[in-house]
Amino acid sequence: MAIWFARLSVDRWRLAQGYEAGEGGDALPTALITETAHGPRIDAVNDAGRAAGAQPGMMLADARTLCPDIQVAPADPAGDLDALEKLALWSQRWGPWSALDPPDGVLVDITAAAHLFGGEKRLLADVETSFAKRRLAVRAAIAPTAGGAWALAHFGPRRAILGPGEDGARRLADLPVAALRLDQDVLTVLSRLGLKRLGDLAGIAAGAVDRSEAAARDAIQRRFRNRKSPAANPLIRLDQLLGRVPEPLLPVVPQEVPMVQRRLMEPIRHRALLDKVIIDLADDMMRALEARGEGARRLELGLWRVDGEVLVRRLELASATREAQHITRLFADRLDDVDAGFGIETVRLRASWAEPLALSQGDVEESAERHGTSLNACIDRLTVRLGPKAVSRPVPHPSHLPERAQRWQPALAPELASQAVLEFHARPLKMLDRPEAIAVLYASPDGLPQRFRWRGDVCDVARVEGPERIAPEWWREKSTVRLRDYYRIEDSKGRRFWIYRHGISGDGRGGVPGWYLQGLYA
C-alpha cells in the first residue's frame, strides 16, 4: 500500500510563513515568480491569489491585469527541493520509507503500518492534522500502487482510499487522463483523439473484442511505440497505475552528519571560556571526521542561551579539512559580535557538508619546518574577513581551447569538473592574455615557420614539435571559424614558444592562414 501526499508545495509554505502570518492573513493575494526571457512567470500562488484569477504558469503581467494588488516574491526552487526532502524524511513517521515527487509531492510506503494508527482512515486524518500544524495544505490518498495514490490525491475525492481487493480500473475510470502523470504534449494528443478519461483509455488498453476498439489500441501503440519514457507513453503509465508493471522509485535515505556538543554545567558569559569550549568541540569533530574518512566543507556552530535564543554561526571552507586549529581560528573571527546575554548553556558543532578525505600520516619534521600558510587556509581567512563573494579562484572548464579552459568562480563554490577529466597535452607555463600575431619571415616547404618576428625580435627556429590540432567548438561558434594547429617551437637561443596556425590553405574559411603566439615555456 502507498500513501501519496499531493500539493505539499513548499512555495505555499513560504507564502504562509512570509505573508499569511500578517494581519491580512490569507486575504492578501501573493505569488512567487521566476524571471524568464519573456518576463516574470508565476510559479506558485496562495488561495487568495487563485480566487483573484492568478494561476501557476501565468505571466505576471497577465496576472496583474486580473489582480493589480497581487504581492510577489522570488521563488527558490533549490530551497523548495531541500525543504521537500526534509518533509519526506519527516513523513517516514507513517511508514518505513518515502520518496519525492517534485515539486510538491511525497510518497510514503505504509505497508503493514496502517493498523498502528487505528486504520487507514485514521491514518489519513492524522496526516492532515500533522501537516496543518506545520501550516501546509495537503491532499492525501491511499492506493495499492504509487500511480493510483497519485491519481486519487490530485484528482480524486478528499481522503480517498483504494483497497487492494477493489477494481482499480473501474474505481478510477472517471478520472481525467492527466491522472496518469503524462507530459503536456501527450495529453494534447490524447485530447485530440477523444480520450479524456481513464475509462476511455483503459477499455482500449485492455484489448476488447470489438474490432474498432482493437484498431484504436493498435493506433495508440503505433503512435507511442518510440516513447520509452513512462511520462510520454500513456499505456505504460496505465499499466503502472493498475499494478501490471512495476514502477521503480528512489527512496529518500537520511544521512547522519557529524555533530558534537557540550552541555555546560554552568552558563558561560566570557569569551575566553567560549573559546576553550570551541577548541574542545573542534578536536572532537576532527576525530569524528577522521573515523568516517571525511573532511568538513561547511560547519555550523550553535549557541543556546539561557533565555532560549539560539545563535548560529556558519563557516564554509575552500577544501575539505580536519585541522582543528584552522577551524578554531576561523570561528574566532565570527564570534566577535556574539551576545551571551545571561549565559550560554549548550554549544553544538555540526558538519552539514562533508567530503571524502583520505587518511594520511604527516611527517613531523616536515611539518615543524613548514611555517607558511596553505592556499586553502589563506582563502578561508580572506573569505571570513571579506565575505564569500569577494574571493574568486580559477577552476578547470571542459574546453580544449586554451582561453576557455578555465573560469573564475567564488572560492567556496564546489568544482564542477576535476582535473583528471581535463587531461590535455603539455601546456606552457605562461599563457598570454590574448594570442599575439607573429610575422613569418621564412617558411619551410611543409608550411612550418623557420624564422618569425615577435615584438620586434627575430627568432630562428631550431626545433619543432607538433602539430596538435584543435577544432572549433561547432556548438558555440559559427561554421566560418577556422581550426588551429599548435606547435612547440624552440629557437636558436633555447627559448621555447607555443604558436599556432589559424586555419589551413584551401579550407574555404578565409584567405592565407595566420600565425599567432599564445604561450611561453620556462
Coordinates of C-alpha atoms in Angstrom, one line a residue:
M1 CA 0.0 0.0 0.0
A2 CA 1.1 3.5 -0.7
I3 CA 0.0 6.9 0.5
W4 CA 0.6 10.0 -1.6
F5 CA 0.7 13.5 -0.2
A6 CA 0.0 15.9 -3.0
R7 CA 0.3 19.7 -3.2
L8 CA 2.8 19.9 -0.4
S9 CA 4.2 22.9 -2.2
V10 CA 7.0 24.5 -0.2
D11 CA 6.2 27.7 -2.1
R12 CA 2.9 27.6 -0.3
W13 CA 4.7 27.1 3.0
R14 CA 6.9 30.1 2.3
L15 CA 3.9 32.1 1.4
A16 CA 2.3 31.1 4.7
Q17 CA 5.4 31.9 6.7
G18 CA 6.2 35.2 5.0
Y19 CA 2.9 36.8 4.2
E20 CA -0.1 35.0 5.6
A21 CA 1.2 35.4 9.1
G22 CA 0.5 39.1 8.8
E23 CA -2.6 41.0 9.8
G24 CA -4.2 40.5 6.4
G25 CA -3.7 36.7 6.6
D26 CA -4.9 34.8 3.6
A27 CA -6.8 37.8 2.3
L28 CA -3.6 39.1 0.7
P29 CA -3.0 37.7 -2.8
T30 CA 0.6 36.6 -3.0
A31 CA 2.6 34.8 -5.7
L32 CA 6.1 33.5 -6.2
I33 CA 7.7 34.4 -9.5
T34 CA 10.7 33.3 -11.7
E35 CA 12.4 35.6 -14.2
T36 CA 12.2 34.2 -17.7
A37 CA 13.2 35.6 -21.1
H38 CA 9.6 36.8 -21.6
G39 CA 9.2 38.4 -18.2
P40 CA 8.3 37.2 -14.7
R41 CA 6.3 33.9 -14.6
I42 CA 4.2 32.8 -11.6
D43 CA 5.4 29.5 -10.0
A44 CA 3.0 29.4 -7.0
V45 CA 0.1 31.4 -5.7
N46 CA -1.9 31.3 -2.5
D47 CA -5.6 30.8 -2.1
A48 CA -6.4 34.5 -2.2
G49 CA -4.4 34.9 -5.4
R50 CA -6.2 31.9 -7.0
A51 CA -9.6 33.5 -6.1
A52 CA -8.4 36.7 -7.8
G53 CA -7.6 34.8 -11.0
A54 CA -3.9 34.2 -10.8
Q55 CA -2.7 30.7 -11.7
P56 CA 0.7 29.0 -11.7
G57 CA 2.4 29.3 -15.1
M58 CA 0.7 32.6 -15.8
M59 CA 2.8 35.6 -16.7
L60 CA 2.9 38.2 -14.0
A61 CA 1.8 41.0 -16.4
D62 CA -1.4 39.0 -17.2
A63 CA -2.0 38.3 -13.5
R64 CA -1.7 42.0 -12.6
T65 CA -4.5 42.8 -15.1
L66 CA -6.8 40.5 -13.1
C67 CA -5.4 41.4 -9.7
P68 CA -3.4 44.7 -9.6
D69 CA -2.8 44.3 -5.8
I70 CA -1.0 40.9 -6.0
Q71 CA 2.2 40.8 -4.0
V72 CA 5.2 38.9 -5.4
A73 CA 8.4 37.4 -4.1
P74 CA 11.2 35.5 -5.9
A75 CA 10.9 31.7 -6.0
D76 CA 13.6 29.4 -4.7
P77 CA 13.5 26.0 -6.5
A78 CA 16.6 24.7 -4.8
G79 CA 15.4 25.7 -1.4
D80 CA 12.0 24.2 -2.2
L81 CA 13.6 20.9 -3.1
D82 CA 15.7 20.8 0.0
A83 CA 12.6 21.5 2.2
L84 CA 10.6 18.9 0.3
E85 CA 13.4 16.3 1.0
K86 CA 13.2 17.2 4.7
L87 CA 9.4 16.8 4.6
A88 CA 9.9 13.4 3.0
L89 CA 12.2 12.3 5.9
W90 CA 9.7 13.7 8.4
S91 CA 6.9 11.8 6.7
Q92 CA 8.6 8.5 7.5
R93 CA 6.7 8.5 10.8
W94 CA 3.8 6.9 8.9
G95 CA 5.9 4.3 7.0
P96 CA 9.4 2.7 6.7
W97 CA 10.4 4.7 3.6
S98 CA 9.4 7.7 1.5
A99 CA 10.2 9.1 -2.0
L100 CA 10.0 12.5 -3.6
D101 CA 7.7 13.7 -6.3
P102 CA 9.0 17.2 -7.1
P103 CA 7.9 19.9 -6.9
D104 CA 5.1 19.3 -4.4
G105 CA 4.6 15.6 -3.7
V106 CA 5.7 12.9 -1.3
L107 CA 5.1 9.1 -1.4
V108 CA 5.2 7.0 1.7
D109 CA 5.0 3.2 1.8
I110 CA 2.5 2.3 4.6
T111 CA 2.5 -1.5 4.0
A112 CA 1.6 -3.2 7.3
A113 CA 1.7 0.1 9.2
A114 CA -1.9 1.4 9.0
H115 CA -3.0 -0.6 12.0
L116 CA -0.6 1.3 14.2
F117 CA -2.7 4.4 13.7
G118 CA -6.1 2.7 14.1
G119 CA -6.7 2.0 10.4
E120 CA -6.3 3.8 7.1
K121 CA -9.0 6.4 7.7
R122 CA -7.4 7.5 11.0
L123 CA -4.0 7.5 9.4
L124 CA -5.2 10.0 6.7
A125 CA -6.8 12.1 9.5
D126 CA -3.5 12.1 11.4
V127 CA -1.7 13.1 8.2
E128 CA -3.9 16.2 7.6
T129 CA -3.7 17.2 11.3
S130 CA 0.1 16.9 11.4
F131 CA 0.6 19.0 8.2
A132 CA -2.0 21.5 9.3
K133 CA 0.2 22.1 12.4
R134 CA 3.0 22.9 10.0
R135 CA 0.8 25.3 8.1
L136 CA 0.8 23.2 4.9
A137 CA -2.1 22.5 2.6
V138 CA -2.2 18.7 1.8
R139 CA -4.3 16.2 -0.1
A140 CA -3.6 12.6 0.8
A141 CA -4.8 9.3 -0.7
I142 CA -4.1 5.6 -0.2
A143 CA -3.9 3.1 -3.0
P144 CA -2.0 -0.2 -3.7
T145 CA 0.2 1.4 -6.3
A146 CA 2.1 4.7 -6.4
G147 CA 0.3 5.8 -9.6
G148 CA -3.1 5.1 -8.1
A149 CA -2.3 7.1 -4.9
W150 CA -1.0 10.0 -7.0
A151 CA -4.1 10.0 -9.2
L152 CA -6.5 10.0 -6.2
A153 CA -4.6 12.6 -4.3
H154 CA -4.6 15.0 -7.3
F155 CA -8.0 14.3 -8.9
G156 CA -10.0 12.1 -6.5
P157 CA -12.1 13.0 -3.6
R158 CA -10.6 14.1 -0.3
R159 CA -9.1 11.3 1.9
A160 CA -9.7 8.7 -0.9
I161 CA -8.8 5.1 -0.2
L162 CA -8.5 2.4 -2.8
G163 CA -8.4 -1.1 -1.2
P164 CA -6.2 -3.9 -2.6
G165 CA -9.2 -6.0 -3.4
E166 CA -11.1 -3.3 -5.3
D167 CA -11.2 -3.0 -9.1
G168 CA -8.8 -0.1 -9.7
A169 CA -9.8 0.3 -13.4
R170 CA -13.5 0.8 -12.5
R171 CA -12.8 2.9 -9.5
L172 CA -10.5 5.3 -11.4
A173 CA -12.4 5.3 -14.7
D174 CA -13.9 8.8 -14.2
L175 CA -10.6 10.5 -13.5
P176 CA -9.1 12.6 -16.3
V177 CA -6.1 11.2 -18.3
A178 CA -4.0 13.9 -16.6
A179 CA -4.0 11.5 -13.6
L180 CA -1.5 9.3 -15.5
R181 CA 1.3 11.8 -14.9
L182 CA 1.9 12.4 -18.6
D183 CA 3.7 15.2 -20.4
Q184 CA 1.7 18.0 -21.7
D185 CA 2.2 17.2 -25.3
V186 CA 1.0 13.6 -24.7
L187 CA -2.1 15.0 -23.0
T188 CA -2.8 17.2 -26.0
V189 CA -2.6 14.2 -28.4
L190 CA -4.9 12.1 -26.2
S191 CA -7.4 15.1 -26.1
R192 CA -7.4 15.3 -29.9
L193 CA -8.1 11.6 -30.1
G194 CA -11.1 12.0 -27.9
L195 CA -9.5 10.1 -24.9
K196 CA -10.3 12.3 -21.9
R197 CA -11.0 9.8 -19.1
L198 CA -9.0 6.9 -17.8
G199 CA -12.0 4.7 -18.6
D200 CA -11.7 5.5 -22.3
L201 CA -8.0 4.6 -22.3
A202 CA -8.4 1.5 -20.1
G203 CA -11.0 -0.1 -22.4
I204 CA -8.7 0.3 -25.3
A205 CA -5.6 -0.8 -23.5
A206 CA -7.4 -3.9 -22.2
G207 CA -7.8 -5.2 -25.7
A208 CA -11.6 -5.5 -26.3
V209 CA -13.1 -8.0 -28.7
D210 CA -14.7 -5.2 -30.8
R211 CA -12.8 -4.6 -34.0
S212 CA -13.0 -0.9 -33.7
E213 CA -11.5 -0.8 -30.2
A214 CA -8.8 -3.2 -31.2
A215 CA -7.9 -0.9 -34.1
A216 CA -7.8 2.1 -31.7
R217 CA -5.5 0.2 -29.4
D218 CA -3.1 -0.6 -32.3
A219 CA -3.2 3.0 -33.3
I220 CA -2.2 4.2 -29.9
Q221 CA 0.6 1.6 -29.7
R222 CA 1.9 2.7 -33.1
R223 CA 1.8 6.4 -32.1
F224 CA 3.7 5.9 -28.9
R225 CA 5.9 2.9 -29.8
N226 CA 9.0 5.1 -29.8
R227 CA 8.3 6.7 -26.4
K228 CA 10.5 5.0 -23.9
S229 CA 9.9 7.4 -21.0
P230 CA 6.8 6.4 -18.9
A231 CA 5.7 10.1 -18.8
A232 CA 5.5 10.0 -22.6
N233 CA 3.7 6.7 -23.0
P234 CA 0.1 6.5 -21.7
L235 CA 0.0 2.7 -22.0
I236 CA 3.0 2.3 -19.7
R237 CA 1.6 4.8 -17.2
L238 CA -1.8 3.0 -17.2
D239 CA -0.1 -0.4 -16.5
Q240 CA 1.9 1.2 -13.6
L241 CA -1.3 2.7 -12.2
L242 CA -3.1 -0.7 -12.3
G243 CA -0.1 -2.6 -11.0
R244 CA 0.5 -4.6 -14.2
V245 CA 4.1 -3.5 -14.4
P246 CA 6.4 -2.4 -11.5
E247 CA 7.3 1.3 -11.1
P248 CA 10.8 1.9 -9.7
L249 CA 11.0 4.6 -7.1
L250 CA 14.1 6.2 -5.4
P251 CA 13.6 6.3 -1.6
V252 CA 14.9 9.2 0.5
V253 CA 17.6 7.9 2.8
P254 CA 18.6 10.0 5.7
Q255 CA 22.3 10.8 6.1
E256 CA 23.7 11.3 9.6
V257 CA 26.0 14.3 9.7
P258 CA 28.9 14.5 12.2
M259 CA 27.8 16.5 15.3
V260 CA 29.4 17.2 18.6
Q261 CA 28.1 19.3 21.5
R262 CA 28.8 20.3 25.1
R263 CA 26.1 20.8 27.7
L264 CA 27.7 23.1 30.3
M265 CA 27.1 22.6 34.0
E266 CA 27.2 26.4 34.5
P267 CA 26.3 29.0 31.8
I268 CA 29.3 30.9 30.4
R269 CA 29.4 34.6 29.6
H270 CA 33.0 35.3 28.9
R271 CA 34.7 35.0 25.5
A272 CA 37.8 33.2 26.9
L273 CA 35.7 30.3 28.3
L274 CA 33.7 30.1 25.0
D275 CA 37.0 29.8 23.0
K276 CA 38.0 26.8 25.2
V277 CA 34.7 25.1 24.6
I278 CA 35.1 25.6 20.8
I279 CA 38.6 24.2 20.9
D280 CA 37.4 21.0 22.6
L281 CA 34.5 20.7 20.1
A282 CA 36.9 21.2 17.2
D283 CA 39.1 18.4 18.4
D284 CA 36.0 16.1 18.9
M285 CA 34.8 17.0 15.4
M286 CA 38.1 16.2 13.8
R287 CA 38.2 12.8 15.5
A288 CA 34.6 12.1 14.3
L289 CA 35.5 13.1 10.7
E290 CA 38.7 11.0 10.8
A291 CA 36.7 8.0 11.8
R292 CA 34.4 8.5 8.8
G293 CA 37.3 9.2 6.4
E294 CA 35.8 12.7 5.6
G295 CA 36.7 16.3 5.8
A296 CA 34.4 19.3 6.6
R297 CA 33.5 21.8 4.0
R298 CA 30.7 23.6 5.9
L299 CA 30.4 23.9 9.7
E300 CA 27.6 25.2 11.8
L301 CA 28.1 26.4 15.3
G302 CA 25.0 26.7 17.5
L303 CA 25.0 28.6 20.8
W304 CA 22.0 28.0 23.1
R305 CA 21.4 30.9 25.6
V306 CA 19.7 30.6 28.9
D307 CA 16.7 32.7 27.7
G308 CA 16.1 30.2 24.9
E309 CA 17.6 32.2 22.0
V310 CA 19.8 30.2 19.6
L311 CA 22.8 31.9 17.9
V312 CA 24.1 30.2 14.8
R313 CA 27.4 30.9 13.0
R314 CA 28.2 29.2 9.7
L315 CA 31.5 28.6 8.1
E316 CA 32.3 27.4 4.6
L317 CA 35.8 26.2 3.7
A318 CA 37.7 26.2 0.4
S319 CA 38.5 22.5 0.7
A320 CA 37.8 19.6 3.0
T321 CA 39.8 19.7 6.2
R322 CA 40.3 18.1 9.6
E323 CA 42.6 20.7 11.1
A324 CA 41.2 21.7 14.5
Q325 CA 43.4 24.7 14.8
H326 CA 42.4 26.1 11.4
I327 CA 38.7 25.7 12.3
T328 CA 39.1 27.3 15.7
R329 CA 41.0 30.3 14.2
L330 CA 38.2 30.9 11.6
F331 CA 35.4 30.7 14.2
A332 CA 37.3 33.2 16.4
D333 CA 36.6 36.0 13.8
R334 CA 32.9 35.0 13.7
L335 CA 32.3 35.3 17.4
D336 CA 33.2 38.9 18.0
D337 CA 29.5 40.0 17.8
V338 CA 28.1 37.3 20.0
D339 CA 25.9 38.5 22.8
A340 CA 25.9 35.8 25.6
G341 CA 23.1 37.5 27.5
F342 CA 22.6 35.7 30.8
G343 CA 24.9 32.9 29.7
I344 CA 25.4 30.2 27.1
E345 CA 24.4 26.7 28.4
T346 CA 24.9 24.5 25.3
V347 CA 27.3 24.7 22.4
R348 CA 26.9 22.4 19.3
L349 CA 29.2 22.0 16.3
R350 CA 27.7 20.3 13.2
A351 CA 29.4 19.5 9.8
S352 CA 26.5 19.9 7.4
W353 CA 28.7 19.4 4.4
A354 CA 31.5 16.8 4.4
E355 CA 33.6 15.3 1.6
P356 CA 35.8 12.2 1.4
L357 CA 39.3 12.9 2.7
A358 CA 41.8 10.2 2.7
L359 CA 43.8 9.4 5.8
S360 CA 47.5 10.4 5.7
Q361 CA 50.4 10.2 8.1
G362 CA 52.1 13.5 8.4
D363 CA 55.8 14.0 8.6
V364 CA 56.6 15.5 11.9
E365 CA 59.9 17.0 10.9
E366 CA 58.5 18.4 7.7
S367 CA 55.5 20.0 9.4
A368 CA 57.9 21.5 12.0
E369 CA 59.9 23.1 9.3
R370 CA 56.9 24.4 7.4
H371 CA 55.9 27.8 8.8
G372 CA 53.8 29.1 5.9
T373 CA 50.1 29.1 5.3
S374 CA 48.5 26.8 2.7
L375 CA 46.5 28.3 -0.2
N376 CA 43.2 26.9 1.1
A377 CA 43.8 28.2 4.6
C378 CA 44.5 31.7 3.1
I379 CA 41.3 31.5 1.0
D380 CA 39.3 30.6 4.2
R381 CA 40.8 33.6 6.1
L382 CA 40.2 36.0 3.3
T383 CA 36.6 34.8 2.9
V384 CA 35.8 35.2 6.6
R385 CA 37.2 38.7 6.6
L386 CA 36.0 40.0 3.2
G387 CA 32.9 37.9 2.5
P388 CA 32.2 34.8 0.4
K389 CA 31.8 36.7 -2.9
A390 CA 35.0 38.8 -2.5
V391 CA 37.4 35.9 -3.2
S392 CA 37.5 34.1 -6.5
R393 CA 39.7 31.4 -8.0
P394 CA 40.2 29.8 -11.4
V395 CA 38.7 26.3 -11.9
P396 CA 39.1 24.0 -14.9
H397 CA 36.4 24.2 -17.6
P398 CA 35.7 21.5 -20.2
S399 CA 37.1 23.1 -23.3
H400 CA 40.2 22.3 -25.4
L401 CA 40.6 26.0 -26.4
P402 CA 43.3 27.5 -24.1
E403 CA 41.5 30.7 -23.5
R404 CA 38.3 28.8 -22.4
A405 CA 40.0 26.0 -20.4
Q406 CA 39.4 27.8 -17.1
R407 CA 36.9 30.1 -15.5
W408 CA 36.6 32.2 -12.4
Q409 CA 34.1 31.3 -9.7
P410 CA 33.7 32.1 -6.0
A411 CA 36.4 30.4 -4.0
L412 CA 34.0 28.4 -1.8
A413 CA 31.8 27.1 -4.7
P414 CA 32.3 23.4 -5.4
E415 CA 34.3 22.5 -8.6
L416 CA 32.1 21.0 -11.3
A417 CA 34.9 19.4 -13.2
S418 CA 38.0 17.6 -11.9
Q419 CA 41.5 18.0 -13.4
A420 CA 41.6 14.3 -14.2
V421 CA 38.7 14.8 -16.7
L422 CA 40.6 17.6 -18.4
E423 CA 43.9 16.0 -19.1
F424 CA 45.2 17.9 -22.1
H425 CA 48.6 17.8 -23.8
A426 CA 51.5 19.7 -22.3
R427 CA 50.7 23.4 -21.9
P428 CA 53.2 26.2 -21.4
L429 CA 53.9 27.7 -18.0
K430 CA 52.8 31.2 -19.0
M431 CA 49.8 31.9 -21.2
L432 CA 49.3 35.3 -22.8
D433 CA 46.0 37.0 -22.1
R434 CA 45.4 37.2 -25.9
P435 CA 47.2 35.5 -28.7
E436 CA 49.7 37.9 -30.4
A437 CA 50.2 37.8 -34.2
I438 CA 53.7 36.9 -35.4
A439 CA 55.2 37.8 -38.8
V440 CA 56.6 34.7 -40.5
L441 CA 59.7 35.8 -42.4
Y442 CA 60.6 32.4 -43.9
A443 CA 58.6 29.1 -44.0
S444 CA 59.8 25.6 -44.9
P445 CA 58.1 23.7 -47.7
D446 CA 55.9 21.8 -45.2
G447 CA 54.4 25.1 -44.0
L448 CA 56.4 25.5 -40.7
P449 CA 58.0 28.8 -39.9
Q450 CA 61.8 28.8 -39.9
R451 CA 62.1 32.4 -38.9
F452 CA 59.5 34.8 -37.4
R453 CA 59.3 38.2 -35.8
W454 CA 57.6 38.8 -32.4
R455 CA 57.6 42.1 -30.6
G456 CA 60.4 43.3 -32.8
D457 CA 62.7 40.4 -32.1
V458 CA 63.6 38.0 -34.9
C459 CA 63.7 34.3 -33.8
D460 CA 65.4 31.5 -35.8
V461 CA 63.5 28.2 -35.3
A462 CA 65.8 25.3 -34.3
R463 CA 63.3 22.6 -33.3
V464 CA 59.6 22.0 -33.9
E465 CA 57.2 19.6 -32.3
G466 CA 53.6 19.2 -33.5
P467 CA 51.0 19.8 -34.7
E468 CA 48.3 19.5 -32.1
R469 CA 45.1 20.2 -33.9
I470 CA 42.2 21.8 -32.0
A471 CA 38.9 22.1 -34.0
P472 CA 36.4 24.9 -33.4
E473 CA 33.5 24.3 -31.0
W474 CA 30.7 23.9 -33.5
W475 CA 28.0 24.1 -30.9
R476 CA 29.1 27.6 -29.8
E477 CA 30.7 29.2 -32.8
K478 CA 29.8 29.9 -36.4
S479 CA 30.7 27.5 -39.2
T480 CA 33.2 30.0 -40.6
V481 CA 35.6 29.7 -37.6
R482 CA 38.9 28.1 -38.6
L483 CA 40.7 25.3 -36.8
R484 CA 44.1 25.7 -35.1
D485 CA 47.4 23.7 -35.5
Y486 CA 49.6 24.2 -32.4
Y487 CA 53.4 23.8 -32.4
R488 CA 56.0 23.8 -29.7
I489 CA 58.9 25.9 -31.0
E490 CA 62.5 26.2 -29.8
D491 CA 64.7 29.0 -31.2
S492 CA 68.5 29.1 -31.6
K493 CA 68.8 30.8 -28.1
G494 CA 67.0 27.9 -26.3
R495 CA 63.7 29.8 -25.8
R496 CA 60.5 27.8 -26.3
F497 CA 57.3 29.2 -27.6
W498 CA 53.8 27.9 -28.2
I499 CA 52.5 29.1 -31.5
Y500 CA 49.6 28.0 -33.8
R501 CA 48.5 28.4 -37.4
H502 CA 45.0 29.7 -37.6
G503 CA 43.4 27.8 -40.5
I504 CA 44.7 25.8 -43.4
S505 CA 45.1 26.7 -47.1
G506 CA 42.0 25.9 -49.1
D507 CA 39.6 25.4 -46.2
G508 CA 37.2 27.9 -47.7
R509 CA 37.0 29.9 -44.5
G510 CA 39.3 32.8 -45.2
G511 CA 42.5 33.8 -47.0
V512 CA 46.1 33.0 -46.1
P513 CA 46.3 31.3 -42.7
G514 CA 47.7 33.5 -39.9
W515 CA 50.3 32.7 -37.2
Y516 CA 49.9 33.6 -33.5
L517 CA 52.0 33.1 -30.4
Q518 CA 49.9 32.2 -27.3
G519 CA 52.3 30.9 -24.6
L520 CA 55.9 30.7 -23.3
Y521 CA 57.6 27.8 -21.8
A522 CA 60.0 28.1 -18.9

